[in-house]
PDB file of C-alpha atoms and ligand atoms in Angstrom:
ATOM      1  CA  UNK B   1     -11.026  18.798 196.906  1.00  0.00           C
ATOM      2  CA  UNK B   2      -8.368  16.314 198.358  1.00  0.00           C
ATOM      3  CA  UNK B   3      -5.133  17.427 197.392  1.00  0.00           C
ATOM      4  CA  UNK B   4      -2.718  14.350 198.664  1.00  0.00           C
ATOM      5  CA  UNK B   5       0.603  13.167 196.527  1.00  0.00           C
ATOM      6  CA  UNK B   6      -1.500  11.097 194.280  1.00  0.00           C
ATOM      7  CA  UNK B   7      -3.177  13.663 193.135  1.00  0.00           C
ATOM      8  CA  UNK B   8      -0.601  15.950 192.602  1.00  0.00           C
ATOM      9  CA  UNK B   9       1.008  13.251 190.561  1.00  0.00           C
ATOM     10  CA  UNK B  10      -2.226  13.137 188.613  1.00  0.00           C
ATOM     11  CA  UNK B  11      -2.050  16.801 187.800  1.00  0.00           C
ATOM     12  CA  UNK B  12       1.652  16.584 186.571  1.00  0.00           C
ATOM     13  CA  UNK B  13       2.748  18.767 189.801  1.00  0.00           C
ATOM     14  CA  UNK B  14       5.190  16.430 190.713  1.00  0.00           C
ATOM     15  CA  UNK B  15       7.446  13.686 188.656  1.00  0.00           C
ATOM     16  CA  UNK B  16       6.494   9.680 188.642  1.00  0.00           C
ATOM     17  CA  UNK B  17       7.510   7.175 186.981  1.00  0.00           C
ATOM     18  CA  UNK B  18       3.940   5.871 185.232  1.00  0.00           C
ATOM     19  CA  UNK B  19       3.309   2.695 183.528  1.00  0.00           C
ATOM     20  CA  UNK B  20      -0.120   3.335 182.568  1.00  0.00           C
ATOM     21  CA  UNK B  21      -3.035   5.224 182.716  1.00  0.00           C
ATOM     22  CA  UNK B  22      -6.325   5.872 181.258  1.00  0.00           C
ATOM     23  CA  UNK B  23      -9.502   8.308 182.397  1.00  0.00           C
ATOM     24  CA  UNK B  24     -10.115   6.106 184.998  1.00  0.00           C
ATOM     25  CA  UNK B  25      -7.152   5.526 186.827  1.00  0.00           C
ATOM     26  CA  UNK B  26      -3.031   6.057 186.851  1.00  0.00           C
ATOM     27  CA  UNK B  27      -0.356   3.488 187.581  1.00  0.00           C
ATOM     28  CA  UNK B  28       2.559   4.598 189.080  1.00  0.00           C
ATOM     29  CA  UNK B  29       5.920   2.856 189.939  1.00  0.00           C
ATOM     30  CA  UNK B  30       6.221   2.971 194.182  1.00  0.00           C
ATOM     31  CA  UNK B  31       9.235   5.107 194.923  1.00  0.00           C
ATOM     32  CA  UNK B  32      10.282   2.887 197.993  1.00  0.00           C
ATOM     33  CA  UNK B  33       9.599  -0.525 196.485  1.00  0.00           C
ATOM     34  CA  UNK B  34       9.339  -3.953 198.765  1.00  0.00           C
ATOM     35  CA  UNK B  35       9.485  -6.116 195.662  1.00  0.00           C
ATOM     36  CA  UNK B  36      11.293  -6.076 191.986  1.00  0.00           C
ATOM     37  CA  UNK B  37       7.974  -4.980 190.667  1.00  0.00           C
ATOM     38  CA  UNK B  38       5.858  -2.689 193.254  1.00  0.00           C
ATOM     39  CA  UNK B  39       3.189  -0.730 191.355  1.00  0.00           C
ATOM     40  CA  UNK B  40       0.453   1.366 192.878  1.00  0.00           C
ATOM     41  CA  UNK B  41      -2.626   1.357 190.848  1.00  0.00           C
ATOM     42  CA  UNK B  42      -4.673   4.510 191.761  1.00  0.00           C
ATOM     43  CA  UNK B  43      -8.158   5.904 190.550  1.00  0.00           C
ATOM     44  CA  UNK B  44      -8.398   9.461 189.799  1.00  0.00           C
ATOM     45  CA  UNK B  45     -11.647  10.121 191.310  1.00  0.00           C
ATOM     46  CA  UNK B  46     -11.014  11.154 194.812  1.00  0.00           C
ATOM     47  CA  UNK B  47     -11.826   8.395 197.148  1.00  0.00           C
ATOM     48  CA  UNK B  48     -10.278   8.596 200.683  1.00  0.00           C
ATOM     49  CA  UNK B  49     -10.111   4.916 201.522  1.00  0.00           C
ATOM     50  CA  UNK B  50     -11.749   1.992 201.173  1.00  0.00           C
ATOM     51  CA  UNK B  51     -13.886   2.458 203.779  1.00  0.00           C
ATOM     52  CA  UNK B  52     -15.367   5.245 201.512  1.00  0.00           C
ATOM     53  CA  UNK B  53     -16.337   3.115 198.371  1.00  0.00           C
ATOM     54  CA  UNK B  54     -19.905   3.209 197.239  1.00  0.00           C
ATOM     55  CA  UNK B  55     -21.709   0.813 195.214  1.00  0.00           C
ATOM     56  CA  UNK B  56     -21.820   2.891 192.422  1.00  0.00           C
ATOM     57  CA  UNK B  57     -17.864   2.888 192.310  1.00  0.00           C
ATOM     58  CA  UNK B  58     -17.632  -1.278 192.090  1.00  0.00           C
ATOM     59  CA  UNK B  59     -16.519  -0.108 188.316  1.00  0.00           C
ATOM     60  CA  UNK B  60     -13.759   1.089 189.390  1.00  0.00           C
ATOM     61  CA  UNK B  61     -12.732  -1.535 191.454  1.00  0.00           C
ATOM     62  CA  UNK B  62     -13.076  -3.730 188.632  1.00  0.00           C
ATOM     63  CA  UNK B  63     -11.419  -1.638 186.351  1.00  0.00           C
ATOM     64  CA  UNK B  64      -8.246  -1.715 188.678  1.00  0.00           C
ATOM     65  CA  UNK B  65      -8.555  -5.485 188.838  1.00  0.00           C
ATOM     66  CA  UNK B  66      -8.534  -5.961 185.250  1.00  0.00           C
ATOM     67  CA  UNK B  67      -5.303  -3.195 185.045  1.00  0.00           C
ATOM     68  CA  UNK B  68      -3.352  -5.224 187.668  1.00  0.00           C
ATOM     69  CA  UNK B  69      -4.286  -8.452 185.079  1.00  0.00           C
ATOM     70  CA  UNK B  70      -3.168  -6.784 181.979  1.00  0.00           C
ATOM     71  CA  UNK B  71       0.260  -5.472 184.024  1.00  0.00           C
ATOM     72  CA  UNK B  72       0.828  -9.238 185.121  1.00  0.00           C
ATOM     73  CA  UNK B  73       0.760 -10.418 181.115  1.00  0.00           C
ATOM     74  CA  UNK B  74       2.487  -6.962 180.212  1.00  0.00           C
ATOM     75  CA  UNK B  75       5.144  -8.134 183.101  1.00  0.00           C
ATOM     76  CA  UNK B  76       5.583 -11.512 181.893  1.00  0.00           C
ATOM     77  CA  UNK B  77       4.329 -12.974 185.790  1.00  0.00           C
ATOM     78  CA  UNK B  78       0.697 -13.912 184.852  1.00  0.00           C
ATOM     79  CA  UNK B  79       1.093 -17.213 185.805  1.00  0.00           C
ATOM     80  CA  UNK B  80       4.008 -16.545 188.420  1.00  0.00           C
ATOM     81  CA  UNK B  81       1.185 -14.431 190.239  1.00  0.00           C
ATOM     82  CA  UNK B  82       1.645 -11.340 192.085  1.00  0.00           C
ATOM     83  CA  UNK B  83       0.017  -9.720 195.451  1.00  0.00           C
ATOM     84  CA  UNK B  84      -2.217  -7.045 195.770  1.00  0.00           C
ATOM     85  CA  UNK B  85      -2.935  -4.478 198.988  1.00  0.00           C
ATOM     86  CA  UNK B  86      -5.266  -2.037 199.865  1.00  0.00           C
ATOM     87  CA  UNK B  87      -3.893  -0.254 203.255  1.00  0.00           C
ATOM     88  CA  UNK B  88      -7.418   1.289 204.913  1.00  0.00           C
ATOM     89  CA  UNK B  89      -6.749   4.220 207.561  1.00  0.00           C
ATOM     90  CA  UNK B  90      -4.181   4.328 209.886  1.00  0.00           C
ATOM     91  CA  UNK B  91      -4.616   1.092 211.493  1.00  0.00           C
ATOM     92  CA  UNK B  92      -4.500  -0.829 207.960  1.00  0.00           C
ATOM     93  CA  UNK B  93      -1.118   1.091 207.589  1.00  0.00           C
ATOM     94  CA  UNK B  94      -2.436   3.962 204.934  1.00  0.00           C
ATOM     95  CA  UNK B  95      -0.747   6.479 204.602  1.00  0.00           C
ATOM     96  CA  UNK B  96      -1.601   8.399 201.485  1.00  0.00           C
ATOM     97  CA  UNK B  97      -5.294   9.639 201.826  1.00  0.00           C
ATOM     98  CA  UNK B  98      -6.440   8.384 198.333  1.00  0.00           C
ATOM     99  CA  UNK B  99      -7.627   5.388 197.736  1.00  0.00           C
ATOM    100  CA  UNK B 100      -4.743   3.042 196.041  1.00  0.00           C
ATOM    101  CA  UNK B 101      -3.835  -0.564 195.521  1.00  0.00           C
ATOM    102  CA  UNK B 102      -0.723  -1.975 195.759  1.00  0.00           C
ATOM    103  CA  UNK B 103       0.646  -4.202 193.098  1.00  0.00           C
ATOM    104  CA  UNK B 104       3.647  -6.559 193.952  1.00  0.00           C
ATOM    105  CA  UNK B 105       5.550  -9.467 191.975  1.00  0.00           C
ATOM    106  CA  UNK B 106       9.195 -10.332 190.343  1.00  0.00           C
ATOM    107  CA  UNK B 107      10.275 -12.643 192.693  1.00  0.00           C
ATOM    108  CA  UNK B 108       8.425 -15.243 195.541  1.00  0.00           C
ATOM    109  CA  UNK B 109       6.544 -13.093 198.461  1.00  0.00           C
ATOM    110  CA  UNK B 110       7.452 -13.942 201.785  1.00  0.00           C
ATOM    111  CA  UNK B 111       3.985 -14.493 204.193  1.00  0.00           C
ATOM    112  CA  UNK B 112       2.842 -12.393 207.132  1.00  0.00           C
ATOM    113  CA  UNK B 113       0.480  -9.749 206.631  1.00  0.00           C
ATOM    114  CA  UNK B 114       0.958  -8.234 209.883  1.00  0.00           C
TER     115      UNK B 114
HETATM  116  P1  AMP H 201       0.057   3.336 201.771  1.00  0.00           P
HETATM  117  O1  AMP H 201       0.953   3.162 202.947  1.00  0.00           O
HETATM  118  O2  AMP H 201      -0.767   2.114 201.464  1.00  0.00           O
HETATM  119  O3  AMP H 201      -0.787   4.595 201.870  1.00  0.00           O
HETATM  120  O4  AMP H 201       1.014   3.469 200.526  1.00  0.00           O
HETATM  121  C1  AMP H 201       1.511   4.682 200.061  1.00  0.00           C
HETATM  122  C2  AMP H 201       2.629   4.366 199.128  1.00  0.00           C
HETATM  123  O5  AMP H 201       2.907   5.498 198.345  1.00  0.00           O
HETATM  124  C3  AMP H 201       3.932   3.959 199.820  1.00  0.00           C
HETATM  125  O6  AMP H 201       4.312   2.644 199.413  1.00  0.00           O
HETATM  126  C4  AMP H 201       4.939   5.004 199.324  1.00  0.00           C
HETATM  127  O7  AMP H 201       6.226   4.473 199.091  1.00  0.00           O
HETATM  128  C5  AMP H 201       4.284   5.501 198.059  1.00  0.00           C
HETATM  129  N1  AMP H 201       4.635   6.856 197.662  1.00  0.00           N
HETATM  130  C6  AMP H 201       4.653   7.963 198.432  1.00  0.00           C
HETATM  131  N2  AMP H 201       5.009   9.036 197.710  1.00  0.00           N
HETATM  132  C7  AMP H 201       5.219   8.599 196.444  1.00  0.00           C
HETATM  133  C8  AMP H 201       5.624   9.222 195.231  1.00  0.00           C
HETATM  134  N3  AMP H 201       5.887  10.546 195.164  1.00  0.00           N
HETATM  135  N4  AMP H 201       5.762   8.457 194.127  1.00  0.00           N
HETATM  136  C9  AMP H 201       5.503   7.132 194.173  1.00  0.00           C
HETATM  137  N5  AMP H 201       5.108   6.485 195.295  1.00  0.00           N
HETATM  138  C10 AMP H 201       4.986   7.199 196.412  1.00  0.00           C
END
């Protein structure tokens, strides 16, 4: 059993600040944002990285597609828009060892990805 931050936060071992969740997945305010809104949408089923997806989890990925949609309207910045991330390994700039997406908005992203 993986037993990173996001998991502990799952478990109620340590405080977040959470904005949604169901038996799929948590949302959880970032607590070093890089934008007025900075969300991390994370599935509870442990799931190292991207690179570790299967085809049987595409519901998931779905499922945290359609939760970043419903935050947007929630937000009010459905039609504003908003950027999502998935860091993969240490190269892609993970650093939490469960699989998680970033969810940014509230004001106009600068460009860059590297
Ligand atoms: P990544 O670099 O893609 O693995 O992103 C990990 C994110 O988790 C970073 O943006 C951190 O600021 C965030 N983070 C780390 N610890 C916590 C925590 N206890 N509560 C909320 N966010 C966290």
């Amino acid at each position: 059993m993986s037993d990173t931050i996001f998991h502990k936060i799952i478990a109620r071992e340590i405080p977040a600040t959470i904005e949604f969740e169901n038996d799929t997945l948590i949302v959880i305010r970032d607590i070093n944002p890089q934008a007025p809104f900075h969300c991390l949408i994370i599935p509870k089923k442990t799931i190292r990285s991207i690179q570790q997806l299967e085809p049987e989890d595409s519901h998931i990925l779905m499922e945290m597609i359609s939760t970043a949609q419903k935050l947007a309207k929630d937000n009010g910045f459905d039609s504003k828009g908003y950027r999502l991330i998935m860091n993969c390994e240490e190269w892609g700039g993970q650093t939490v060892f469960q699989l998680h997406m970033h969810m940014l908005s509230g004001t106009h992203l600068s460009g860059g990805f590297a």
